[in-house]
Coordinates of N, CA and C in Angstrom, one line a residue:
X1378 N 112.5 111.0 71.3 CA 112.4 109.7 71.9 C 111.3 108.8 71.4
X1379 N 110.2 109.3 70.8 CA 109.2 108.6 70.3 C 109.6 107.6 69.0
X1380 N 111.1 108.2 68.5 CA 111.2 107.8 66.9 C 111.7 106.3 68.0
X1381 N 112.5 106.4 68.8 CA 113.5 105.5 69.1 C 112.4 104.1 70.0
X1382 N 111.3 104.4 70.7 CA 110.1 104.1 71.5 C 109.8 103.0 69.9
X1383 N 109.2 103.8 69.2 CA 109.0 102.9 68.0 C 109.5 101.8 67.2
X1384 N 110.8 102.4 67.3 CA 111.8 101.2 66.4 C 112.3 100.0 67.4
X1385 N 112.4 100.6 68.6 CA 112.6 99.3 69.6 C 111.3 98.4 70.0
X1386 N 110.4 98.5 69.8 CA 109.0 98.1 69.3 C 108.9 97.4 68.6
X1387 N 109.0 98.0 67.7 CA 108.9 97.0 66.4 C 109.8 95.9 66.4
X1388 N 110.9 96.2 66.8 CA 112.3 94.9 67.0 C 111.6 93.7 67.9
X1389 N 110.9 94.5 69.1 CA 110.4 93.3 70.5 C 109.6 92.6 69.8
X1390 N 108.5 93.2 68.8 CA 107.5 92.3 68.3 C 107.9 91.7 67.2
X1391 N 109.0 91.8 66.3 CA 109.7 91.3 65.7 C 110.2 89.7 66.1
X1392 N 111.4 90.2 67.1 CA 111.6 88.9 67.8 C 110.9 88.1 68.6
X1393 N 109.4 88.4 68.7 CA 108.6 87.7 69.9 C 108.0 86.9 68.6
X1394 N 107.7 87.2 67.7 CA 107.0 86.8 66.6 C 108.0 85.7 65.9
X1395 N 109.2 85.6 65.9 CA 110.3 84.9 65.5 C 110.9 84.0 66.3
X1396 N 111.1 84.2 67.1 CA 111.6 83.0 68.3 C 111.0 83.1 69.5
X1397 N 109.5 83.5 69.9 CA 109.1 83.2 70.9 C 107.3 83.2 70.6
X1398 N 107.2 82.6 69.3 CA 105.7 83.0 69.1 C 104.3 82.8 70.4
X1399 N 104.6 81.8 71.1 CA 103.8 81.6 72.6 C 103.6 83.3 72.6
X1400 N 104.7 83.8 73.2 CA 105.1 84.9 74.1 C 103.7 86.1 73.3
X1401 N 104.5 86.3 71.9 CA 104.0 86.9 70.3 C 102.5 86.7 70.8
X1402 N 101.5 85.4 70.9 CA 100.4 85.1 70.8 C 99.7 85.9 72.3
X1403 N 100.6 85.9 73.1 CA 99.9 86.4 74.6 C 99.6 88.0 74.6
X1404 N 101.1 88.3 73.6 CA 101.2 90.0 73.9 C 100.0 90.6 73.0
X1405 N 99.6 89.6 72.0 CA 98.7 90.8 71.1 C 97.5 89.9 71.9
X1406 N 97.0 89.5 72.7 CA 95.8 89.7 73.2 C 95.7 90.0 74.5
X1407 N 96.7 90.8 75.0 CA 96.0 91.9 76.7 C 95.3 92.9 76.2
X1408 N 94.0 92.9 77.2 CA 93.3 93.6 77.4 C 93.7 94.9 77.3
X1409 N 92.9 95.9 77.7 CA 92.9 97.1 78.1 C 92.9 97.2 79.7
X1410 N 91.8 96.3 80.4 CA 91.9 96.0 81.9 C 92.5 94.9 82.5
X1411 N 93.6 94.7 82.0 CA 94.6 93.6 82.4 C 95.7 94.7 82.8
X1412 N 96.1 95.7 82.3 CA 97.8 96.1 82.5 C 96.9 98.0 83.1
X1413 N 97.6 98.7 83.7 CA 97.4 99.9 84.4 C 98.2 100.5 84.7
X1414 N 98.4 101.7 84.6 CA 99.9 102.3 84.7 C 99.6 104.0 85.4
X1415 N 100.4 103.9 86.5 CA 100.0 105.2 87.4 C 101.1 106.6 87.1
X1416 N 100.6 107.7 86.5 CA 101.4 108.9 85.9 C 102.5 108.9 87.3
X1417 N 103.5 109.6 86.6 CA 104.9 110.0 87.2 C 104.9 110.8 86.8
X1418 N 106.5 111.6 87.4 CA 107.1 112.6 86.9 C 108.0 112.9 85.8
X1419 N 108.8 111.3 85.5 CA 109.8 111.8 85.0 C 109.7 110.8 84.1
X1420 N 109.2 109.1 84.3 CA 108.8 108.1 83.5 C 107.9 108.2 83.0
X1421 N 107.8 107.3 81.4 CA 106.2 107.4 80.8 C 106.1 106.1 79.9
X1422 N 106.3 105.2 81.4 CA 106.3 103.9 80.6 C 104.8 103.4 79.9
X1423 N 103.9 104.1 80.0 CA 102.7 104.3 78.8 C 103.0 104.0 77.5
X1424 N 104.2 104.7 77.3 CA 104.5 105.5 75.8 C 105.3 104.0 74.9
X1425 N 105.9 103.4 76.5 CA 106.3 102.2 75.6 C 105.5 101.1 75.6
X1426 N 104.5 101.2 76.3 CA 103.7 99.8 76.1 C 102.7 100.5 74.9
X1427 N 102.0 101.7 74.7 CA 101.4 102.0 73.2 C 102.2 102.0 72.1
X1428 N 103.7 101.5 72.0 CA 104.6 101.6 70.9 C 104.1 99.9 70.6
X1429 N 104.1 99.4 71.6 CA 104.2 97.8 71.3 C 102.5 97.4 71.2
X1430 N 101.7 98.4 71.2 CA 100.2 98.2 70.8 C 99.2 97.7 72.4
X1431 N 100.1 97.3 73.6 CA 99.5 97.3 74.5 C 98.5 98.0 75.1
X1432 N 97.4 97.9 75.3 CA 96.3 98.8 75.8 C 96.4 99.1 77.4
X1433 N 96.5 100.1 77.8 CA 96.6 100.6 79.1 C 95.6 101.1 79.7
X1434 N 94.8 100.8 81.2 CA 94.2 102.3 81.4 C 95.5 102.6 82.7
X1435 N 95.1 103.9 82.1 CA 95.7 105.2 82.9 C 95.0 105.5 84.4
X1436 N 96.2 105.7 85.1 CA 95.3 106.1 86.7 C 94.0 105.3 87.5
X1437 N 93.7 104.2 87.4 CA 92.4 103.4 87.4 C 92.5 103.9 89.3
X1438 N 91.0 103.9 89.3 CA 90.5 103.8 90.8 C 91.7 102.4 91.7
X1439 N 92.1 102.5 92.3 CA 93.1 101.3 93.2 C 92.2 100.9 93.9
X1440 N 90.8 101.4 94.3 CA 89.9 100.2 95.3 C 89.5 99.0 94.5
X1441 N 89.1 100.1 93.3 CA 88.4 98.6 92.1 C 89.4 98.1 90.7
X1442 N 90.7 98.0 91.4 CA 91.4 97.7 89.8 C 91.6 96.4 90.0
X1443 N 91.6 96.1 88.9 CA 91.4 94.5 87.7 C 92.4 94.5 87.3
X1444 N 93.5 95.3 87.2 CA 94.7 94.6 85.8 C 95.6 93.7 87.1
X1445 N 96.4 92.8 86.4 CA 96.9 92.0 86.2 C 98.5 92.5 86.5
X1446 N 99.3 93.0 85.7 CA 100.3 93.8 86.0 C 99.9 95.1 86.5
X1447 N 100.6 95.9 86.9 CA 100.3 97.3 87.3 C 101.8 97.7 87.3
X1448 N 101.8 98.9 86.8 CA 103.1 99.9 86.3 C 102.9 101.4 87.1
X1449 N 103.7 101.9 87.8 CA 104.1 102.9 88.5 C 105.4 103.2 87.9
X1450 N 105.2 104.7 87.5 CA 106.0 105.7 87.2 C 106.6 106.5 88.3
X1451 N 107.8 107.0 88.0 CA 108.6 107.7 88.9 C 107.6 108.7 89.4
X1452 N 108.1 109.2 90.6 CA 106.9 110.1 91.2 C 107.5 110.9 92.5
X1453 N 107.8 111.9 93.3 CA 108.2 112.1 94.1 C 107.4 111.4 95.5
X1454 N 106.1 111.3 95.7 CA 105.3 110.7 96.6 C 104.2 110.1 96.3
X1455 N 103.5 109.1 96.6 CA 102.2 108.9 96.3 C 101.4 108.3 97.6
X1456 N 100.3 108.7 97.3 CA 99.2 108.7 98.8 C 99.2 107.7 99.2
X1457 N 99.3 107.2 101.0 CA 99.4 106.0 101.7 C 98.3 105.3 101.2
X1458 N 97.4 105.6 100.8 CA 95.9 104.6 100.6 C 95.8 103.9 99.0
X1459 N 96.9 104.7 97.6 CA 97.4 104.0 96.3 C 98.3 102.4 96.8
X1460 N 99.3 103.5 98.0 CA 100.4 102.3 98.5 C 99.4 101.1 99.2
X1461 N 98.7 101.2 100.1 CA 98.3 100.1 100.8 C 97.3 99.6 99.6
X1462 N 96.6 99.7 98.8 CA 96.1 99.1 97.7 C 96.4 98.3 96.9
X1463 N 97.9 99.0 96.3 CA 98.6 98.3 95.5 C 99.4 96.8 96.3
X1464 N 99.9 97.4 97.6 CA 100.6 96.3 98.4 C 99.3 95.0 98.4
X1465 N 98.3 95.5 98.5 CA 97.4 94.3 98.3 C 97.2 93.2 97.1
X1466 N 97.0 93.9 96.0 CA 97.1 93.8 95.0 C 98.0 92.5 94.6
X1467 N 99.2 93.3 95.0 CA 100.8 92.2 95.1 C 100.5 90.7 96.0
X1468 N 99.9 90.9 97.0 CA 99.9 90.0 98.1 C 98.6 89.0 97.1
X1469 N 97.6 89.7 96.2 CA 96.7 89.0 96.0 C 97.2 88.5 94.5
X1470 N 98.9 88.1 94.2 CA 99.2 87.4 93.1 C 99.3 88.4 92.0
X1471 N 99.3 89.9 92.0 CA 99.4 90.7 91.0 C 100.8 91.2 90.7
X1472 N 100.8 91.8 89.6 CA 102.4 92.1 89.2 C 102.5 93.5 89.0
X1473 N 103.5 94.0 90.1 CA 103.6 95.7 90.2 C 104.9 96.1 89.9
X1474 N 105.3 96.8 88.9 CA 106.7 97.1 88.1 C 106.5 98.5 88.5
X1475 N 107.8 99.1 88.9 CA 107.9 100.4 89.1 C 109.7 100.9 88.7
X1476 N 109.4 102.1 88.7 CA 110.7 102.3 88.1 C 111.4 102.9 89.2
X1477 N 112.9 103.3 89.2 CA 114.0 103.2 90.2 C 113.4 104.0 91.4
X1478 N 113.4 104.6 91.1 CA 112.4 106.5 92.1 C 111.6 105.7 92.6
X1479 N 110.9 105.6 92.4 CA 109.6 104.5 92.9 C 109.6 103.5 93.8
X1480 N 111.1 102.9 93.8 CA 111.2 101.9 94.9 C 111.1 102.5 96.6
X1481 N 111.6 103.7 96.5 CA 112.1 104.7 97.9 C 110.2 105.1 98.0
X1482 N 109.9 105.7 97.3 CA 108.1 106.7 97.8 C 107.4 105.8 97.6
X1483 N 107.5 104.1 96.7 CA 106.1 103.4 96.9 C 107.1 101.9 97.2
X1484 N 107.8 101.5 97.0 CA 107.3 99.9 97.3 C 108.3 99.9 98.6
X1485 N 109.1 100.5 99.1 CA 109.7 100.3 100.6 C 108.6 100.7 101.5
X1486 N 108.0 101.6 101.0 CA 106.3 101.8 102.1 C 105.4 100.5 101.8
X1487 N 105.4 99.9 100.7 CA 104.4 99.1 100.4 C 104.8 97.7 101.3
X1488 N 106.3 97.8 101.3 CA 106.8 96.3 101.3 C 108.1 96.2 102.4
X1489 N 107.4 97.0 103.4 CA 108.8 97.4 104.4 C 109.9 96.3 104.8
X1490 N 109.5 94.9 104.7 CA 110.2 94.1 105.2 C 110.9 93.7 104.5
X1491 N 110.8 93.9 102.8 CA 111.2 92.9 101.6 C 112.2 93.8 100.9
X1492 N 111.6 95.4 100.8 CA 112.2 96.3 99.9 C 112.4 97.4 100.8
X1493 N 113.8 97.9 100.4 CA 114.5 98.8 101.5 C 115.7 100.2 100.4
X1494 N 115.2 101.4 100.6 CA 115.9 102.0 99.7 C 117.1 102.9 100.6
X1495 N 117.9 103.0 99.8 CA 119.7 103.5 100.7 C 119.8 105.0 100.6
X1496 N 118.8 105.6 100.2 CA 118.7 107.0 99.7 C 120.2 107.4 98.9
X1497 N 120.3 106.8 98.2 CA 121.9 106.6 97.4 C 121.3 107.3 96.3
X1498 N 122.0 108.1 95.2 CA 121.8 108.2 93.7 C 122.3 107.2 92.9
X1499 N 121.7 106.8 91.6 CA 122.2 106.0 90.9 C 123.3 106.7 90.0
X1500 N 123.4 108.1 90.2 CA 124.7 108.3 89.1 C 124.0 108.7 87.9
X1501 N 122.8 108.6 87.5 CA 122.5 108.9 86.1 C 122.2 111.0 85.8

């Protein structure tokens, strides 16, 4: 998966550099403490933002985090006190991406009113 992580990488920064240079100019200057991404089980969306040269920290303290986006990986559960942090986070104009799993153990706790999961499988 790493060869494949790479080549679609290269393509993004390819075409960001060719028809969206703005875009191109933003992505090669995030920080390291702008973007944060919390381990999973099954996701390792890490792997694709270090293909595209993005700097990540890993697992940051959630009382004192600074990034800007924030990335959650699949996960079976994560502690009420990550969730009420992060929900804040969100409320305070930040950007929290998580992947499918993730919507049921963190953002329907985070976001009971907004986000609601059907305990359904996606079929994959």
């Amino acid at each position: 998966m790493q060869n494949a992580d790479k080549v679609a990488a290269t393509a993004v920064r390819q075409r960001f550099a060719e028809q969206h240079p703005d875009d191109w100019q933003i992505l090669n200057k995030i920080g390291k403490d702008e973007v944060a991404v919390y381990f999973g089980s099954c996701d390792r969306v890490e792997d694709i933002l270090h293909c595209l040269d993005v700097p990540v920290t890993m697992n940051p303290d959630a009382k004192k985090l600074e990034a800007k986006i924030i990335f959650v990986n699949c996960f079976g559960s994560y502690h009420q006190d990550l969730i009420s942090h992060l929900a804040r986070q969100v409320e305070a104009s930040k950007w929290l991406v998580s992947s499918d799993w993730a919507n049921g153990h963190l953002m329907a706790k985070a976001f009971p009113n907004k986000v609601q999961w059907t305990w359904r499988s996606t079929g994959d």
